[in-house]
CSV table of C-alpha atoms in Angstrom, one decimal:
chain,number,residue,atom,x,y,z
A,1,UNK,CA,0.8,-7.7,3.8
A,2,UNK,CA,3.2,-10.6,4.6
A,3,UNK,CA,2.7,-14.0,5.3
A,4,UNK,CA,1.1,-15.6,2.0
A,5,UNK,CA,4.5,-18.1,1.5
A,6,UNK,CA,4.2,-19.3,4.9
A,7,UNK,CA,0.6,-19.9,4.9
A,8,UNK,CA,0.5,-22.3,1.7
A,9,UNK,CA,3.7,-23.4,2.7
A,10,UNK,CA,1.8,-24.6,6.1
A,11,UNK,CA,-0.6,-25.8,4.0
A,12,UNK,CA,1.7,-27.8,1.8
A,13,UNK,CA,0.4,-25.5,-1.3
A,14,UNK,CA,2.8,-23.8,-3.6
A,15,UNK,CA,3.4,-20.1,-3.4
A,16,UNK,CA,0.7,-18.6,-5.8
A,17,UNK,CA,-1.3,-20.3,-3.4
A,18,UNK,CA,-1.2,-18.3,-0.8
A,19,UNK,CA,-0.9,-15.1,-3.0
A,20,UNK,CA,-4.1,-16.0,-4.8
A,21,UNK,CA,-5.6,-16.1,-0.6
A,22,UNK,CA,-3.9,-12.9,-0.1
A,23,UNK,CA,-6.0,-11.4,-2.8
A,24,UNK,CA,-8.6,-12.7,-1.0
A,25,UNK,CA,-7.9,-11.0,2.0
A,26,UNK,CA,-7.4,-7.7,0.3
A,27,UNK,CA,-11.2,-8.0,-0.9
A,28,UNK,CA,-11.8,-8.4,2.7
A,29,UNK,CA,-10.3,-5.8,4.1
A,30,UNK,CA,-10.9,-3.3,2.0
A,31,UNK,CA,-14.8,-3.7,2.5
A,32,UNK,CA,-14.4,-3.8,6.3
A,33,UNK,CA,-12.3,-0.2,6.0
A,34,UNK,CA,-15.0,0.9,3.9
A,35,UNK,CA,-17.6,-0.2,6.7
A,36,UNK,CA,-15.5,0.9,9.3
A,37,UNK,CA,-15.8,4.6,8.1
A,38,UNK,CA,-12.2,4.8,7.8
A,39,UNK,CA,-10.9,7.4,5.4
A,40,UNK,CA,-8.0,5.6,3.4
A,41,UNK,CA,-6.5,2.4,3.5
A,42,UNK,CA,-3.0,1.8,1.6
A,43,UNK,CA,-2.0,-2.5,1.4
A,44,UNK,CA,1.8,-2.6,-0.1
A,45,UNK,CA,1.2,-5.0,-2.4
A,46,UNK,CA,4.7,-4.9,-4.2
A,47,UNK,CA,7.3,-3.4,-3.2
A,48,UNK,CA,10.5,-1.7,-5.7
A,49,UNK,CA,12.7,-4.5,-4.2
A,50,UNK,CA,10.1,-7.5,-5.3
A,51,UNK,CA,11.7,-7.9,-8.5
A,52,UNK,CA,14.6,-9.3,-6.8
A,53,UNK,CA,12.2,-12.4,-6.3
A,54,UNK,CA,12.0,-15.5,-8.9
A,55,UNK,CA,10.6,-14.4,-12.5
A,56,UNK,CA,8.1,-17.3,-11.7
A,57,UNK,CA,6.5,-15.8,-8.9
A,58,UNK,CA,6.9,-12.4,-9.8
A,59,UNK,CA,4.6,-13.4,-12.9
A,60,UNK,CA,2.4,-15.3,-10.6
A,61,UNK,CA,2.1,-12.1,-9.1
A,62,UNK,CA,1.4,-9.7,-11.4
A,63,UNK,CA,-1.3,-12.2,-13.3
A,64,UNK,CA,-2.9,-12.1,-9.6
A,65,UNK,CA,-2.8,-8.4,-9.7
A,66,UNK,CA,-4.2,-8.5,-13.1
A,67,UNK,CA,-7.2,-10.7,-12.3
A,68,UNK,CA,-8.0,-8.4,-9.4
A,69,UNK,CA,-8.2,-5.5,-11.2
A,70,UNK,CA,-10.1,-7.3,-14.1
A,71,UNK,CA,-12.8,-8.6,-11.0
A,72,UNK,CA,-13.2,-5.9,-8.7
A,73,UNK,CA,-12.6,-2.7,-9.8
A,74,UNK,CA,-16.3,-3.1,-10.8
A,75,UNK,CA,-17.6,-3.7,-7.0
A,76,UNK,CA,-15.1,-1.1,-5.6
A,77,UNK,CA,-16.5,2.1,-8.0
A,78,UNK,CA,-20.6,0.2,-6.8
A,79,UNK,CA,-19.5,0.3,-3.0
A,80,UNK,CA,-18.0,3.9,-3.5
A,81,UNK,CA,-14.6,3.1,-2.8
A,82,UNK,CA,-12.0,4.9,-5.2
A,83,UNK,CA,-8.6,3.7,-6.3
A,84,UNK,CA,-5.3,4.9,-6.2
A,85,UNK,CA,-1.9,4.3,-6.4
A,86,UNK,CA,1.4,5.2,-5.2
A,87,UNK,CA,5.1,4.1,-6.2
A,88,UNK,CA,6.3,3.9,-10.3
A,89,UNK,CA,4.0,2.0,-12.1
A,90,UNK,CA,5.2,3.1,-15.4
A,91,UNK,CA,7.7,0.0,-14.8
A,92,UNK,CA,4.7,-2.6,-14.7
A,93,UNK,CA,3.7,-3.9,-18.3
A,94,UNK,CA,1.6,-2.0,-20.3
A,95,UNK,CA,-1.7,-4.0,-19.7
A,96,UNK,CA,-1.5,-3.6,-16.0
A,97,UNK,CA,-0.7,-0.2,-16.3
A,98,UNK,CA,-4.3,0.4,-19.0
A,99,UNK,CA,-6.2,-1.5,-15.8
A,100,UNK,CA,-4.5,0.5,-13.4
A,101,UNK,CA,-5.7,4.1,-15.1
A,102,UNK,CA,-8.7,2.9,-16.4
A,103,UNK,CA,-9.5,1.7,-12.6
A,104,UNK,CA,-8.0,5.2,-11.4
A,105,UNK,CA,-10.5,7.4,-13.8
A,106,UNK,CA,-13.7,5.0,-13.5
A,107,UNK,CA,-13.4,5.4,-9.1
A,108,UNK,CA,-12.2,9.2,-9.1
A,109,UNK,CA,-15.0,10.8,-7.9
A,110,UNK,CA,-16.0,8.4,-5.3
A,111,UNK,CA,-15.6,9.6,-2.2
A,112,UNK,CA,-16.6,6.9,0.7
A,113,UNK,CA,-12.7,5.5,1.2
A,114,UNK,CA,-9.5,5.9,-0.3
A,115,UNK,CA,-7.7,2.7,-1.4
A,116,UNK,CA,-4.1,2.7,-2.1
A,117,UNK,CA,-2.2,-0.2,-3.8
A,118,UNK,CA,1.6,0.8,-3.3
A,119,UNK,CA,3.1,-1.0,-6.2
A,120,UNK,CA,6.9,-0.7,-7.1
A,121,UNK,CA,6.7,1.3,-4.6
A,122,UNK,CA,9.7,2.0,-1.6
A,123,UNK,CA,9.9,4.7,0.7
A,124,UNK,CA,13.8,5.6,0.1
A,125,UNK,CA,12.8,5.9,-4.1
A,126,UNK,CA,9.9,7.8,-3.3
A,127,UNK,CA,12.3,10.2,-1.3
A,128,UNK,CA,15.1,9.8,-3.9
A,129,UNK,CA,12.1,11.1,-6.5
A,130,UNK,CA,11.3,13.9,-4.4
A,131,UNK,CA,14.7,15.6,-3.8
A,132,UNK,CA,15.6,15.3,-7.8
A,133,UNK,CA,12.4,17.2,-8.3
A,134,UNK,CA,13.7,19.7,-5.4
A,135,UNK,CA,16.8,19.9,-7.1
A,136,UNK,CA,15.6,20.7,-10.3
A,137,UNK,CA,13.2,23.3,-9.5
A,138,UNK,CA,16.8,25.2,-7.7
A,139,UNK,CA,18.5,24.6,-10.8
A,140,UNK,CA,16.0,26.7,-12.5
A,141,UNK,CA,16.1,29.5,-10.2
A,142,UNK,CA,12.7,28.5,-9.3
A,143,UNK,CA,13.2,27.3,-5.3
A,144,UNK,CA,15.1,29.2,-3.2
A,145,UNK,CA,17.1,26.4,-1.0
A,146,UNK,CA,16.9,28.5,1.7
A,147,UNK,CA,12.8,28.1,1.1
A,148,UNK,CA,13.1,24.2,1.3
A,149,UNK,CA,11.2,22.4,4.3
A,150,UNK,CA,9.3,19.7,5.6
A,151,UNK,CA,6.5,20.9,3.2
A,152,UNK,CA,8.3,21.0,0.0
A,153,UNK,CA,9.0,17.5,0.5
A,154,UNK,CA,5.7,16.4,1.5
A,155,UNK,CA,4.0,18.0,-1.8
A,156,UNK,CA,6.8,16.1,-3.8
A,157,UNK,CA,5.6,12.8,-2.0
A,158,UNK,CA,3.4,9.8,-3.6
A,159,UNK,CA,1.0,10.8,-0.9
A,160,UNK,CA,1.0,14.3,-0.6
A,161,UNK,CA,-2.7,14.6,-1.2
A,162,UNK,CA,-4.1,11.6,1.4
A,163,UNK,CA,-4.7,12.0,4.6
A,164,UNK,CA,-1.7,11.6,7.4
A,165,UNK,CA,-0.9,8.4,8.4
A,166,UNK,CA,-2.0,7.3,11.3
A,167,UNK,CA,-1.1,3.5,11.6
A,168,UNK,CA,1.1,0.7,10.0
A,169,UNK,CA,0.1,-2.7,10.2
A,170,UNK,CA,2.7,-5.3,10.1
A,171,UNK,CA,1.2,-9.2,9.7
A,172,UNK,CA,3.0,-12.3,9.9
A,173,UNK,CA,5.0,-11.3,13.1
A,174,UNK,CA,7.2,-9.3,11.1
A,175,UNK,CA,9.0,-5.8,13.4
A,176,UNK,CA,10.5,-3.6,10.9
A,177,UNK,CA,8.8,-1.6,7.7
A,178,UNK,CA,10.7,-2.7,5.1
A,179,UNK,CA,10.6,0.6,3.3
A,180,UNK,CA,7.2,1.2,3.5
A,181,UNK,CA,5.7,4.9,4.1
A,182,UNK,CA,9.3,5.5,6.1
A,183,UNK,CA,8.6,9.4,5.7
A,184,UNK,CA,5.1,9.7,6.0
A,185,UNK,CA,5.3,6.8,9.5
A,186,UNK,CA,6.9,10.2,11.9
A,187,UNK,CA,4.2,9.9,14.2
A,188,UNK,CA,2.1,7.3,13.0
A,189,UNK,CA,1.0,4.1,15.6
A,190,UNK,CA,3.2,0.8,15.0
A,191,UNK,CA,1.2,-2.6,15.4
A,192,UNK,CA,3.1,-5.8,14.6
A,193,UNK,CA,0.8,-8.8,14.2
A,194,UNK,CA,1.4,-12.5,14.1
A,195,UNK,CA,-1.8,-13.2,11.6
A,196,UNK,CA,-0.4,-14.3,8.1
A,197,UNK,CA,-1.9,-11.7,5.5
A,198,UNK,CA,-4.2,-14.5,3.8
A,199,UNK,CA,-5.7,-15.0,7.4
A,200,UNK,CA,-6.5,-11.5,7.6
A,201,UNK,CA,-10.3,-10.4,8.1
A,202,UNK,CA,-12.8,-8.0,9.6
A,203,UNK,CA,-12.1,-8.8,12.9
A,204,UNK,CA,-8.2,-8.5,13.0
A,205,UNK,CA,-8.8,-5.2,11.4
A,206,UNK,CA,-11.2,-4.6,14.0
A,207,UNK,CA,-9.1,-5.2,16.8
A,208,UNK,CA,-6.2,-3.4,15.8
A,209,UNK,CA,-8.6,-0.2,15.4
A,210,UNK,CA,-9.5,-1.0,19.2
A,211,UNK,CA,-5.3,-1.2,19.7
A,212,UNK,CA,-5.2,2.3,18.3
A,213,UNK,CA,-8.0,3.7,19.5
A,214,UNK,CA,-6.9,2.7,23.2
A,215,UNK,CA,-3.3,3.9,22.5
A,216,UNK,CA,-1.9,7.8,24.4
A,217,UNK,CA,-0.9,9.4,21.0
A,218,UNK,CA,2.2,11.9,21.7
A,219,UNK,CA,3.6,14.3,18.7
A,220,UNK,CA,7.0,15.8,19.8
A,221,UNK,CA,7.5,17.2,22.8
A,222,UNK,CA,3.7,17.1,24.2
């Protein structure tokens, strides 16, 4: 999700601005995946590197992040959707994490879409996490090396129990991943959008479904 700065900054609106629209979107799009029949739907909505940003806005933020929760966790467990999250969040304060489980537990058994907040989350610590857990079960004796494969990482993974991934959207006209999902995006579709996140809707999800739908999908050597 990328684009909220530029769009109040377009606007002539400060920051929070645009990451108080973003939230907005999110409620959008989550509803149309849900509509859409889709099975899971995982927004980034901060990354391990975000703290790098000013204390101001990384407060704004997290109070945006706690409103949300506060608001809609409500409507999500009505409509059937169920939570989840991938990435550390023991380093989030203690409130946010309380909302975050309480959130998790109320929307556990609901089964009509999957929705994944990514938060101080990044794909190379995610990794990192993994192979010190690989490493640890050796140093016991109980892993064989000679056992460890593309498996052993995927069950150590934030998302070993979702679905594959089978398409990254980029908004803002962004072309890289910024250390999203870098593992789990092998084979999944890339689509690079010039929408700003807070302009993001039904439709725009719509018609990248169509993109992907439309798209020859090759794994390997077939």
């Amino acid at each position: 999700m990328d684009g909220n700065g530029r769009w109040a900054k377009r606007r002539f609106l400060p920051r929070v601005a645009g990451h108080k629209a973003g939230a907005e979107a999110v409620r959008r799009t989550v509803t149309a995946a849900a509509d859409m029949g889709l099975g899971a739907l995982t927004l980034y909505a901060f990354s391990s590197e975000n703290w790098r940003r000013p204390a101001e806005e990384v407060s704004d933020l997290m109070g945006i992040l706690r409103h949300y929760l506060r608001k809609e966790v409500a409507e999500l467990h009505k409509n059937g959707i169920r939570l989840r999250t991938i990435g550390d969040i023991g380093a989030l304060e203690g409130d946010l994490i309380d909302l975050i489980r309480e959130g998790v537990e109320l929307t556990k058994d609901n089964s009509r879409l999957d929705f994944v907040l990514a938060l101080n989350y990044g794909a190379q610590d995610e990794m990192v996490r993994a192979v010190r857990d690989i490493a640890r079960e050796v140093a016991a004796g109980r892993l064989d090396p000679s056992a460890i494969e593309p498996g052993a990482i995927e069950a150590r993974l934030d998302t070993s129990d979702l679905p594959p991934l089978d398409l990254i959207i980029r908004t803002s006209g962004e072309r890289r991943l910024s250390n999203f999902l870098l593992w789990q995006a092998a084979y999944a579709e890339l689509l690079f959008v010039d929408t700003l996140w807070p302009d993001f809707d039904a439709d725009t999800l719509a018609a990248a479904i169509a993109d992907f739908g439309a798209r020859d999908r090759r794994f390997g050597g077939r």
